[in-house]
Coordinates of C-alpha atoms and ligand atoms in Angstrom, one line a residue:
Chain A
M1 CA -35.3 -9.7 24.5
A2 CA -35.5 -7.2 21.6
I3 CA -32.4 -6.5 19.4
L4 CA -32.1 -3.1 18.1
V5 CA -30.9 -2.1 14.5
F6 CA -29.6 1.0 13.3
I7 CA -31.0 1.7 9.9
E8 CA -29.4 4.1 7.2
H9 CA -31.0 5.6 4.4
A10 CA -29.6 7.4 1.5
E11 CA -31.6 9.3 -1.1
G12 CA -34.9 7.9 0.4
V13 CA -33.8 4.3 0.2
V14 CA -33.0 2.4 3.2
K15 CA -29.3 0.8 2.5
K16 CA -29.1 -2.6 1.7
S17 CA -26.1 -2.9 4.2
S18 CA -28.7 -1.7 6.9
L19 CA -31.4 -4.5 5.4
E20 CA -28.5 -7.0 5.9
A21 CA -27.8 -6.0 9.6
V22 CA -31.9 -6.3 10.1
S23 CA -31.4 -9.7 8.4
Y24 CA -28.4 -10.5 10.6
A25 CA -30.6 -10.1 13.8
A26 CA -33.6 -11.4 12.7
A27 CA -31.4 -14.6 12.0
M28 CA -30.4 -14.2 15.9
G29 CA -34.0 -15.3 16.5
D30 CA -35.3 -12.5 18.8
E31 CA -37.7 -9.3 18.1
V32 CA -36.0 -7.1 15.8
I33 CA -36.3 -3.4 16.5
G34 CA -35.2 -1.0 13.8
L35 CA -34.3 2.6 14.3
A36 CA -33.9 5.4 11.8
V37 CA -33.5 8.9 11.9
G38 CA -34.2 11.9 9.3
S39 CA -36.4 12.5 6.8
I40 CA -37.7 9.2 4.8
D41 CA -40.9 7.7 3.5
E42 CA -42.7 5.6 6.2
G43 CA -43.2 3.3 3.3
A44 CA -39.7 2.8 3.0
L45 CA -39.4 2.0 6.4
K46 CA -42.2 -0.5 6.4
A47 CA -40.2 -2.5 4.0
A48 CA -37.6 -3.1 6.6
G49 CA -40.2 -5.6 7.9
N50 CA -39.4 -7.6 4.7
A51 CA -35.8 -8.1 6.0
G52 CA -37.2 -9.2 9.3
A53 CA -37.9 -6.2 11.6
S54 CA -41.2 -6.3 13.3
K55 CA -41.2 -2.2 14.3
V56 CA -39.2 0.5 13.0
L57 CA -38.7 3.5 15.6
H58 CA -38.7 6.8 13.6
V59 CA -36.8 9.7 14.9
T60 CA -38.0 12.9 12.5
D61 CA -36.2 15.8 14.9
E62 CA -35.0 18.5 12.3
K63 CA -31.3 19.0 14.2
L64 CA -30.8 15.5 13.2
E65 CA -31.1 16.3 9.2
K66 CA -26.9 16.2 9.4
G67 CA -25.4 13.2 10.6
I68 CA -24.1 14.8 14.0
I69 CA -22.1 11.8 15.4
Q70 CA -22.9 12.5 19.1
A71 CA -26.3 13.3 18.7
Y72 CA -26.9 10.1 16.7
A73 CA -25.1 8.0 19.7
Q74 CA -27.5 10.1 22.1
V75 CA -30.2 8.5 20.0
I76 CA -29.2 5.2 20.1
N77 CA -28.4 5.3 23.5
Q78 CA -32.4 6.5 24.4
A79 CA -33.8 3.8 22.2
M80 CA -31.8 1.0 23.7
E81 CA -33.0 2.2 27.0
S82 CA -36.6 2.5 26.1
T83 CA -36.6 -1.0 24.1
G84 CA -34.6 -2.5 26.7
A85 CA -32.3 -3.8 24.0
E86 CA -29.2 -5.0 25.2
I87 CA -27.7 -6.0 21.8
L88 CA -27.1 -3.4 19.0
V89 CA -26.2 -4.2 15.2
L90 CA -25.5 -2.3 12.6
A91 CA -23.5 -2.1 9.1
K92 CA -20.5 -0.6 8.8
S93 CA -20.4 2.7 7.5
S94 CA -19.1 6.5 7.9
L95 CA -21.5 7.4 10.2
G96 CA -22.4 4.0 12.2
D97 CA -18.9 3.4 13.1
P98 CA -18.0 6.4 15.0
V99 CA -21.5 6.3 16.8
A100 CA -21.5 3.0 17.9
A101 CA -17.8 3.6 19.2
R102 CA -19.4 6.2 21.5
V103 CA -22.4 4.0 22.4
A104 CA -19.9 1.4 23.7
A105 CA -18.1 3.6 25.8
K106 CA -21.2 5.1 27.1
Q107 CA -22.8 1.7 28.1
G108 CA -19.8 0.0 28.7
A109 CA -20.7 -2.4 25.8
G110 CA -18.3 -4.8 24.0
F111 CA -18.3 -3.7 20.6
V112 CA -16.9 -6.4 17.7
S113 CA -16.4 -4.6 14.2
N114 CA -16.1 -6.3 11.0
V115 CA -18.2 -9.2 12.1
S116 CA -18.5 -11.9 9.2
D117 CA -21.0 -14.5 10.5
L118 CA -23.8 -15.1 12.9
P119 CA -22.8 -15.4 16.7
D120 CA -22.3 -18.8 18.4
T121 CA -24.1 -18.6 21.4
S122 CA -24.1 -22.5 22.6
N123 CA -21.7 -21.3 25.3
G124 CA -21.1 -17.6 26.0
F125 CA -21.4 -15.3 23.0
K126 CA -18.8 -15.6 20.3
V127 CA -18.4 -14.1 16.9
K128 CA -16.0 -14.4 14.2
R129 CA -14.5 -11.4 12.9
S130 CA -12.2 -10.2 10.1
I131 CA -9.0 -9.0 11.0
Y132 CA -5.3 -8.0 9.2
T133 CA -7.6 -6.3 6.6
G134 CA -9.2 -9.7 5.3
K135 CA -6.1 -11.9 5.6
A136 CA -7.4 -13.6 8.7
F137 CA -10.4 -14.0 11.0
A138 CA -10.5 -14.0 15.0
N139 CA -13.3 -15.6 17.1
V140 CA -13.7 -13.4 20.2
E141 CA -15.8 -13.7 23.1
I142 CA -18.0 -10.8 24.1
K143 CA -18.1 -10.9 28.0
T144 CA -20.1 -7.9 28.9
D145 CA -24.1 -8.1 29.0
K146 CA -24.8 -5.2 26.3
K147 CA -23.3 -5.9 22.8
I148 CA -22.5 -4.2 20.0
L149 CA -21.9 -5.8 16.4
G150 CA -20.8 -3.9 13.4
L151 CA -21.3 -6.1 10.1
K152 CA -19.2 -6.7 7.5
K153 CA -20.6 -6.6 4.1
N154 CA -22.6 -10.2 3.4
A155 CA -22.4 -11.4 7.0
V156 CA -25.6 -13.0 6.0
E157 CA -28.3 -13.5 3.1
L158 CA -30.4 -10.7 2.6
K159 CA -33.8 -11.8 4.2
T160 CA -37.0 -10.9 1.8
D161 CA -40.0 -13.0 2.9
G162 CA -40.9 -10.9 6.0
S163 CA -43.9 -8.9 6.6
E164 CA -44.4 -5.4 6.9
A165 CA -43.1 -3.3 9.7
T166 CA -44.9 -0.9 12.1
V167 CA -43.4 2.4 12.2
E168 CA -43.7 4.5 15.5
K169 CA -42.5 8.0 15.9
F170 CA -39.7 8.3 18.4
D171 CA -39.0 11.6 20.6
V172 CA -35.4 12.0 21.9
L173 CA -33.9 14.5 24.1
L174 CA -30.8 16.2 22.8
S175 CA -28.3 17.9 24.5
D176 CA -26.6 21.1 23.5
D177 CA -23.5 19.4 24.2
S178 CA -24.0 17.0 21.5
F179 CA -24.1 19.6 18.8
K180 CA -20.3 21.0 19.2
V181 CA -19.7 19.8 15.6
T182 CA -21.2 22.2 12.6
I183 CA -21.2 20.2 9.5
T184 CA -20.8 22.9 6.9
S185 CA -21.2 21.2 3.7
Q186 CA -21.4 18.0 2.2
D187 CA -19.8 17.3 -1.3
K188 CA -21.2 13.9 -2.5
A189 CA -21.5 12.2 -5.8
T190 CA -25.2 11.6 -6.3
G191 CA -26.7 8.8 -8.5
E192 CA -23.7 6.9 -8.6
I193 CA -23.5 3.7 -7.4
L194 CA -21.5 3.9 -4.1
L195 CA -18.3 1.8 -3.9
P196 CA -18.7 0.3 -0.5
E197 CA -21.9 -1.0 -1.5
A198 CA -21.4 -1.8 -5.0
E199 CA -22.3 -5.5 -6.1
L200 CA -20.0 -5.2 -9.2
V201 CA -16.7 -3.1 -9.4
V202 CA -14.6 -1.9 -12.0
S203 CA -11.2 -0.6 -11.0
G204 CA -8.2 0.7 -12.7
G205 CA -4.3 1.1 -11.8
R206 CA -1.4 3.2 -13.0
G207 CA -1.3 1.1 -16.1
M208 CA -4.3 3.3 -17.3
K209 CA -1.5 6.2 -18.0
G210 CA -3.6 9.0 -17.0
P211 CA -7.0 10.1 -16.0
E212 CA -7.9 11.2 -19.9
N213 CA -8.0 7.1 -20.3
W214 CA -10.7 6.6 -17.6
G215 CA -13.2 7.0 -20.3
M216 CA -12.9 3.0 -21.0
I217 CA -13.3 2.4 -17.4
E218 CA -16.3 4.0 -16.9
E219 CA -17.9 2.7 -20.2
L220 CA -16.9 -0.8 -18.9
A221 CA -18.4 -0.1 -15.5
K222 CA -21.7 1.5 -16.9
T223 CA -22.2 -1.3 -19.1
L224 CA -22.0 -3.7 -16.1
G225 CA -23.7 -1.6 -13.9
A226 CA -20.8 -1.5 -11.6
A227 CA -19.1 1.4 -9.5
T228 CA -15.7 2.4 -10.2
G229 CA -12.5 2.3 -7.9
C230 CA -8.8 2.6 -8.3
S231 CA -5.5 1.7 -6.8
K232 CA -3.8 4.1 -4.2
P233 CA -1.2 5.9 -6.7
V234 CA -4.0 6.8 -8.8
S235 CA -5.9 8.8 -6.0
D236 CA -2.5 10.2 -5.1
M237 CA -1.8 12.0 -8.3
G238 CA -5.5 13.0 -8.5
W239 CA -6.3 11.0 -11.6
R240 CA -9.3 9.9 -9.4
P241 CA -11.4 11.1 -6.2
H242 CA -9.7 9.8 -2.9
H243 CA -13.3 8.1 -2.3
E244 CA -12.4 5.7 -5.1
H245 CA -9.2 4.3 -3.8
V246 CA -9.4 0.6 -2.8
G247 CA -7.2 -1.2 -0.5
Q248 CA -5.3 -1.3 2.7
T249 CA -5.7 2.3 3.2
G250 CA -8.6 2.9 1.1
V251 CA -12.0 1.6 0.7
K252 CA -12.7 -2.3 1.7
V253 CA -14.7 -3.6 -0.8
S254 CA -16.8 -7.1 -1.2
P255 CA -18.3 -7.5 -4.3
Q256 CA -19.6 -10.2 -6.4
L257 CA -17.4 -9.2 -8.9
Y258 CA -14.0 -6.9 -9.0
V259 CA -12.4 -6.5 -12.2
A260 CA -8.3 -5.0 -11.9
I261 CA -7.3 -3.4 -14.8
G262 CA -3.8 -2.3 -14.9
I263 CA -3.2 -2.7 -11.4
S264 CA -0.3 -5.1 -10.3
G265 CA -1.9 -6.4 -7.3
A266 CA 0.5 -5.0 -4.4
I267 CA -0.3 -6.9 -1.3
Q268 CA -1.8 -3.6 0.2
H269 CA -4.1 -3.4 -2.9
L270 CA -5.1 -7.1 -2.3
A271 CA -5.8 -6.2 1.2
G272 CA -9.0 -4.1 0.1
V273 CA -10.5 -6.9 -2.2
N274 CA -10.1 -10.0 -0.6
S275 CA -13.2 -10.7 0.3
S276 CA -14.7 -10.2 -3.3
K277 CA -16.7 -13.3 -4.7
N278 CA -15.0 -13.4 -8.0
I279 CA -11.8 -11.1 -9.1
V280 CA -11.2 -10.7 -13.0
V281 CA -7.7 -9.1 -13.8
I282 CA -6.4 -7.4 -17.0
N283 CA -2.8 -7.1 -17.0
K284 CA -0.1 -6.7 -19.8
D285 CA 2.6 -8.5 -17.7
P286 CA 1.7 -12.2 -17.3
E287 CA 3.9 -12.1 -13.9
A288 CA 1.5 -9.7 -12.4
P289 CA 0.9 -10.5 -8.8
F290 CA -2.9 -10.0 -9.1
F291 CA -2.9 -13.3 -11.1
A292 CA -2.3 -15.1 -8.3
A293 CA -5.5 -13.9 -6.5
A294 CA -7.7 -14.0 -9.4
D295 CA -10.4 -16.0 -10.7
Y296 CA -10.0 -15.0 -13.9
G297 CA -7.1 -13.6 -15.8
I298 CA -6.5 -11.9 -19.0
V299 CA -2.9 -11.1 -20.2
G300 CA -3.0 -8.2 -22.3
D301 CA -3.0 -4.3 -23.1
A302 CA -5.6 -2.6 -21.4
F303 CA -6.3 -0.7 -24.0
E304 CA -7.5 -2.9 -26.8
V305 CA -9.0 -5.6 -24.0
V306 CA -11.0 -3.1 -22.5
P307 CA -13.2 -1.7 -25.2
K308 CA -13.3 -5.3 -26.7
L309 CA -14.6 -6.7 -23.5
T310 CA -17.3 -3.8 -23.5
E311 CA -18.6 -4.7 -26.8
A312 CA -18.5 -8.3 -25.7
L313 CA -20.9 -7.3 -22.7
K314 CA -23.0 -5.3 -24.9
A315 CA -23.5 -7.7 -27.6
A316 CA -24.4 -10.5 -24.8
Q317 CA -27.0 -8.4 -23.3
N318 CA -29.0 -7.8 -26.5
Chain B
M1 CA -0.9 23.6 21.1
K2 CA -0.1 20.5 23.0
I3 CA -1.1 17.7 20.7
L4 CA -1.2 13.9 21.9
V5 CA -0.7 11.1 19.1
C6 CA -1.8 7.8 19.7
I7 CA 0.3 5.0 17.8
T8 CA -0.1 1.4 17.7
H9 CA 2.6 -1.1 17.0
V10 CA 1.5 -3.3 14.2
P11 CA 2.7 -5.8 11.4
D12 CA 4.3 -4.1 8.2
T13 CA 1.5 -4.5 5.6
T14 CA 3.4 -6.8 3.3
A15 CA 4.0 -9.3 6.5
K16 CA 2.8 -13.0 6.2
I17 CA 0.1 -13.4 8.5
S18 CA 0.1 -16.9 10.4
F19 CA -0.5 -18.0 14.1
T20 CA 1.2 -20.2 16.6
D21 CA 0.4 -22.1 19.8
N22 CA -3.1 -23.8 18.2
D23 CA -4.0 -20.5 16.7
T24 CA -4.2 -18.5 19.5
K25 CA -0.9 -16.2 18.9
F26 CA 0.1 -13.8 16.0
D27 CA 3.5 -15.5 14.7
A28 CA 5.5 -12.8 15.0
N29 CA 8.8 -14.7 14.1
G30 CA 10.5 -12.6 11.2
V31 CA 7.9 -10.0 11.2
Q32 CA 8.8 -6.2 11.2
F33 CA 6.6 -3.8 13.3
I34 CA 5.9 -0.5 11.9
I35 CA 4.1 2.6 13.3
G36 CA 0.6 1.8 12.2
P37 CA -0.1 3.4 8.6
Y38 CA -3.0 5.8 9.4
D39 CA -1.2 6.4 12.8
D40 CA 1.7 7.8 10.9
Y41 CA -0.4 10.1 8.7
A42 CA -1.9 11.5 12.3
L43 CA 1.4 11.9 13.4
A44 CA 2.9 13.6 10.2
R45 CA 0.0 15.9 10.3
A46 CA 0.8 16.8 14.2
V47 CA 4.5 17.2 13.4
E48 CA 3.4 19.9 10.7
L49 CA 0.9 21.7 13.1
K50 CA 3.5 22.1 15.8
E51 CA 6.0 23.3 13.1
A52 CA 3.4 25.8 12.0
S53 CA 2.5 27.1 15.1
G54 CA 4.7 26.0 17.8
G55 CA 3.5 23.4 20.6
S56 CA 4.7 20.0 21.5
V57 CA 3.6 16.4 20.1
T58 CA 3.4 13.5 22.7
V59 CA 3.0 10.4 21.5
L60 CA 1.6 7.6 23.4
N61 CA 1.3 3.7 22.8
V62 CA -0.4 1.0 25.1
G63 CA 2.0 -1.7 24.6
T64 CA 4.6 -4.2 26.2
A65 CA 8.5 -3.2 26.1
E66 CA 8.8 -4.5 22.4
T67 CA 7.1 -1.5 21.0
E68 CA 9.6 1.0 22.1
P69 CA 11.9 0.7 18.6
T70 CA 8.4 1.9 16.9
I71 CA 8.1 4.6 19.8
R72 CA 11.6 5.8 19.0
K73 CA 10.7 6.0 15.1
A74 CA 7.8 8.1 16.2
L75 CA 10.1 10.6 18.2
A76 CA 12.8 10.6 15.3
I77 CA 10.0 11.6 13.0
G78 CA 9.3 14.8 15.0
A79 CA 7.3 14.2 18.3
D80 CA 9.1 15.6 21.5
D81 CA 8.3 13.1 24.1
A82 CA 6.3 9.5 24.6
I83 CA 4.4 7.8 27.0
R84 CA 4.2 3.9 26.9
I85 CA 1.3 2.4 29.0
N86 CA 2.5 -1.1 29.7
A87 CA 0.0 -3.5 28.8
E88 CA -1.0 -5.7 26.2
P89 CA -3.6 -3.9 23.9
T90 CA -5.7 -6.8 23.4
D91 CA -9.2 -5.0 23.5
S92 CA -10.3 -1.6 22.4
M93 CA -12.3 -0.5 25.6
F94 CA -9.2 -1.4 27.5
V95 CA -7.1 0.7 25.0
A96 CA -9.8 3.5 24.8
Q97 CA -9.7 3.6 29.0
Q98 CA -5.8 3.5 28.9
I99 CA -5.8 6.4 26.9
A100 CA -8.9 8.6 28.2
N101 CA -7.4 8.0 31.9
H102 CA -3.9 9.6 30.8
A103 CA -5.3 12.4 28.6
K104 CA -8.2 13.4 30.9
D105 CA -5.7 15.7 32.9
G106 CA -2.9 15.9 30.3
G107 CA -4.2 19.6 29.1
Y108 CA -4.1 18.2 25.6
D109 CA -5.8 20.5 22.7
L110 CA -5.8 17.9 20.2
I111 CA -5.9 14.0 20.4
M112 CA -5.0 12.2 17.2
M113 CA -4.8 8.7 16.1
G114 CA -5.4 6.7 12.9
R115 CA -8.7 6.0 11.8
E116 CA -8.0 2.2 12.6
S117 CA -5.5 0.0 13.4
I118 CA -4.4 -2.7 10.6
D119 CA -4.1 -5.6 12.9
F120 CA -7.6 -5.6 14.2
N121 CA -8.8 -3.0 12.2
G122 CA -11.3 -2.1 14.8
G123 CA -11.6 1.8 13.9
M124 CA -13.4 2.6 17.3
V125 CA -10.8 3.8 19.9
H126 CA -11.2 7.2 18.8
G127 CA -14.7 7.4 19.0
M128 CA -14.6 5.5 22.5
V129 CA -11.8 8.2 23.9
G130 CA -14.3 10.9 22.8
E131 CA -16.9 9.6 24.4
L132 CA -14.9 9.0 27.8
L133 CA -13.5 12.5 27.8
G134 CA -16.8 13.9 26.9
M135 CA -15.1 15.7 23.5
P136 CA -16.3 15.3 19.9
A137 CA -14.5 12.7 18.1
I138 CA -14.1 13.0 14.3
S139 CA -13.2 10.2 11.9
P140 CA -11.9 9.5 9.1
V141 CA -10.3 13.0 9.1
M142 CA -8.6 13.7 5.6
Q143 CA -8.1 17.4 6.1
L144 CA -7.4 19.3 9.3
D145 CA -6.5 23.0 9.8
I146 CA -6.5 25.1 12.8
E147 CA -7.0 28.5 13.2
G148 CA -7.0 30.0 16.3
E149 CA -9.4 27.8 18.7
T150 CA -11.4 26.7 15.7
A151 CA -10.6 23.3 13.7
K152 CA -11.6 23.2 9.8
L153 CA -11.9 19.8 9.0
A154 CA -12.8 17.3 6.4
R155 CA -14.1 13.9 6.7
E156 CA -14.6 11.1 4.3
I157 CA -18.2 9.9 3.8
E158 CA -19.5 7.2 1.4
G159 CA -18.7 8.6 -2.1
G160 CA -17.4 12.1 -0.9
K161 CA -16.7 14.3 1.8
E162 CA -18.2 16.3 4.9
Y163 CA -16.7 19.3 5.8
L164 CA -16.8 20.0 9.7
E165 CA -16.0 23.2 12.0
L166 CA -15.4 22.5 15.6
S167 CA -13.6 24.2 18.8
L168 CA -10.7 22.5 20.4
P169 CA -10.4 20.4 22.1
F170 CA -11.4 17.0 20.3
V171 CA -10.2 13.7 19.2
A172 CA -9.7 12.9 15.6
G173 CA -9.2 9.3 13.7
C174 CA -7.0 10.3 10.6
Q175 CA -6.3 9.1 7.1
E176 CA -5.0 10.3 4.1
P177 CA -4.5 12.8 2.7
I178 CA -4.3 14.8 5.8
A179 CA -0.3 14.8 5.3
E180 CA 2.3 12.9 3.7
W181 CA 4.4 10.0 5.9
K182 CA 7.4 11.6 7.1
I183 CA 10.6 9.4 6.7
P184 CA 12.9 10.0 9.5
N185 CA 16.3 11.7 9.1
M186 CA 19.7 11.2 10.5
R187 CA 19.4 14.2 13.1
G188 CA 15.8 12.9 13.9
I189 CA 17.1 9.6 14.9
M190 CA 20.0 11.1 16.8
S191 CA 17.9 13.3 18.6
A192 CA 15.4 10.6 19.4
R193 CA 17.6 8.4 21.6
S194 CA 17.7 11.1 24.1
K195 CA 14.0 12.0 24.2
K196 CA 12.0 11.3 27.3
L197 CA 10.2 8.0 26.9
E198 CA 7.9 7.5 30.1
V199 CA 6.7 4.1 31.1
I200 CA 3.7 4.0 33.1
E201 CA 1.4 1.1 34.3
P202 CA -2.2 0.6 33.1
T203 CA -5.1 1.6 35.5
D204 CA -7.8 -1.1 36.0
A205 CA -10.2 -1.2 33.4
T206 CA -12.9 -3.2 31.1
E207 CA -11.9 -6.1 28.8
A208 CA -15.3 -6.5 27.0
A209 CA -14.0 -9.0 24.3
T210 CA -11.4 -11.5 24.5
L211 CA -9.7 -13.8 21.7
E212 CA -10.6 -17.5 21.5
K213 CA -8.9 -18.3 18.4
Y214 CA -7.5 -17.0 14.9
E215 CA -8.5 -18.5 11.9
M216 CA -7.3 -18.4 8.1
P217 CA -9.7 -17.9 5.0
P218 CA -9.9 -20.6 2.9
A219 CA -7.4 -20.9 0.0
K220 CA -8.4 -19.2 -3.2
G221 CA -8.8 -21.8 -6.2
E222 CA -6.6 -21.6 -9.3
V223 CA -6.8 -18.7 -11.6
K224 CA -8.4 -19.5 -15.3
M225 CA -6.4 -17.4 -18.0
I226 CA -8.6 -16.4 -21.1
D227 CA -7.0 -15.3 -24.3
A228 CA -6.9 -11.6 -25.0
D229 CA -8.4 -12.3 -28.3
N230 CA -11.4 -14.1 -27.0
V231 CA -13.0 -12.0 -24.6
E232 CA -16.4 -13.6 -25.3
E233 CA -15.1 -16.6 -23.4
L234 CA -14.9 -14.2 -20.1
V235 CA -18.3 -13.1 -20.6
Q236 CA -19.7 -16.5 -20.7
L237 CA -18.0 -17.7 -17.8
L238 CA -18.7 -14.7 -15.9
K239 CA -22.7 -15.4 -16.8
N240 CA -22.4 -19.1 -16.6
E241 CA -19.9 -20.4 -14.2
A242 CA -19.5 -17.2 -11.8
K243 CA -22.9 -16.1 -12.2
V244 CA -22.4 -12.3 -11.6
L245 CA -23.8 -10.7 -14.8
Ligands
LIG401 C1 1.6 1.3 4.3 C2 0.8 1.3 2.7 C3 -0.2 1.3 2.2 C4 -0.7 1.3 0.8 N1 -2.3 1.3 0.8 C5 -2.6 1.1 -0.5 C6 -4.0 1.0 -0.7 O1 -5.0 1.0 0.1 N2 -4.2 0.7 -2.2 C7 -3.4 0.4 -3.0 O2 -3.8 0.4 -4.3 N3 -2.2 0.5 -2.9 C8 -1.6 1.2 -1.8 N4 -0.3 0.9 -1.4 C9 0.7 0.8 -2.6 C10 0.9 -0.4 -3.2 O3 1.9 -0.7 -2.4 C11 1.3 -0.4 -4.9 O4 2.2 0.8 -4.9 C12 -0.2 0.2 -5.5 O5 -1.1 -0.6 -5.2 C13 0.4 0.1 -6.7 O6 -0.8 0.4 -7.6 P1 -0.9 0.1 -9.1 O7 -1.1 -1.3 -9.1 O8 -1.8 0.8 -9.9 O9 0.3 0.5 -10.0 P2 1.8 -0.3 -10.5 O10 2.3 -1.2 -9.4 O11 2.6 0.5 -11.0 O12 0.8 -1.2 -11.6 C14 0.7 -1.0 -12.8 C15 0.5 -2.3 -13.4 O13 -0.2 -1.9 -14.6 C16 0.2 -2.8 -15.4 N5 0.1 -2.0 -16.7 C17 0.6 -1.1 -17.5 N6 0.2 -0.9 -18.8 C18 -0.6 -1.7 -18.9 C19 -1.4 -1.7 -20.3 N7 -1.4 -0.9 -21.1 N8 -2.4 -2.6 -20.0 C20 -2.3 -3.2 -18.9 N9 -1.8 -3.4 -17.7 C21 -0.9 -2.6 -18.0 C22 1.6 -3.3 -15.4 O14 2.1 -4.2 -15.7 C23 1.6 -3.1 -13.8 O15 1.0 -4.3 -13.1 C24 0.1 0.8 0.1 C25 1.5 1.0 0.1 C26 2.0 0.8 1.7 C27 3.7 1.3 1.7

């Protein structure tokens, strides 16, 4: 039976996390059908085939240009019905999560989020998910026929060797009831590397002393091609925007490299970074708890170390 | 305005996470339990809304008798009364159905809760409750103002915010900076003791997913320290050992 994957895109490009979701579904062995909503080039959707989709359903209803949660849930319900898919796979995102929750309730589907590995179907349907903000895992069994898997980043390797998918227009019936919410505006950084998707992250804490010192964080991030993040007090004080706040109560990141500068490493901050592949800590206090969670550490004053590190990186790039 | 705030009872954010009974039970030994931090934001905003324009705040928890101190704390923070649905909250769908069953005849104008619990981090109960009640559910809400029958919200999206308008009633999954956490004062603590805490039995509901076993992540290796005067070494390690450059 086919598996349906909800495919999100931003600025005309399919999100990497959605391609991971396609790869994940492909690794499960059944036919993979993607579902994309909104204006995006057919070519960009065909490329989802490389990750393992055989077909992508494309919904182009104008009313869906803005991500109205209820309407998107309706679209997914109809796509599951029309394809006969019993399993929906999607990446964790600010749109996907609330949409999937509605689909789950509507269809009585078992929904597991933060899934970190492929399912074990040898005896029932069991998946591993991250819990306690990355501090542990739970293996759970989904008992319902219909199933929804919300994936954590890096749950599987991205597949790139598939062949082009066919793109089919998919018409939906939208009820007025789904449009009780008006999105009045969006205030969104464009052209920046988005933190939840980033492979490299440079993050600054209260040790940076003030927003005026963020130039060196940005310069290091730019040199690396990294996104910028921060600790909670930094966003609480308004030094940086809230969407950069990493940790228990902020964004959870799982990049290849997380560089923490002037951040003490409180347990609530670590909760947001503990699935990073490599962690570098720069802190003037050798006793800072972050060092215990780090792979590489430098004890030193950020105001001296960071510019030197940026220079060394630039030198290595040449 | 009548507000329902759903709270979780979860281990403190600094608690050591470990398991017993052959990794099938959370080890609560010596662990302090708190109102979920996101739920605590929802509660703080609900109390502010009530203080500004009247009405009532009811807190609801799906949990066993052990959660009552946590519910009393919510009453001390400013909720007027409380309901405990007497069941182990093992599954999101089960919890959502309990909340929806209670709320469908409750006449609430607004149902608030945290964006996710900090134990299972599911982040789905608000959406499920919204669907079950046929109401919009918005999450993660970082700003919520009510003007008459209309609510103005800001929701966090990747790399920014989305501003929304909708009519009551609806469900909101909340996060900072919707309000500042409130610390109960002496008067609140005293009055919480005599506020009504009603215990009701759960209704039949689906358990969609069940726990098999917990697991701890593999232990982290030793940290490699690099001299502050030798940042080139770090660059080499990132390039050749970590292979991230
Ligand atoms: C329920 C709850 C949820 C929370 N959620 C989060 C969360 O999601 N994210 C989060 O980050 N926090 C969270 N916190 C807060 C957390 O407990 C810490 O207070 C916070 O992470 C500290 O931020 P910081 O490391 O930037 O600041 P500090 O703890 O003040 O650390 C600053 C560090 O900078 C170093 N430093 C100072 N000057 C320099 C210099 N010149 N060069 C190099 N290093 C220097 C210091 O040695 C120190 O280690 C939460 C707390 C609670 C109670």
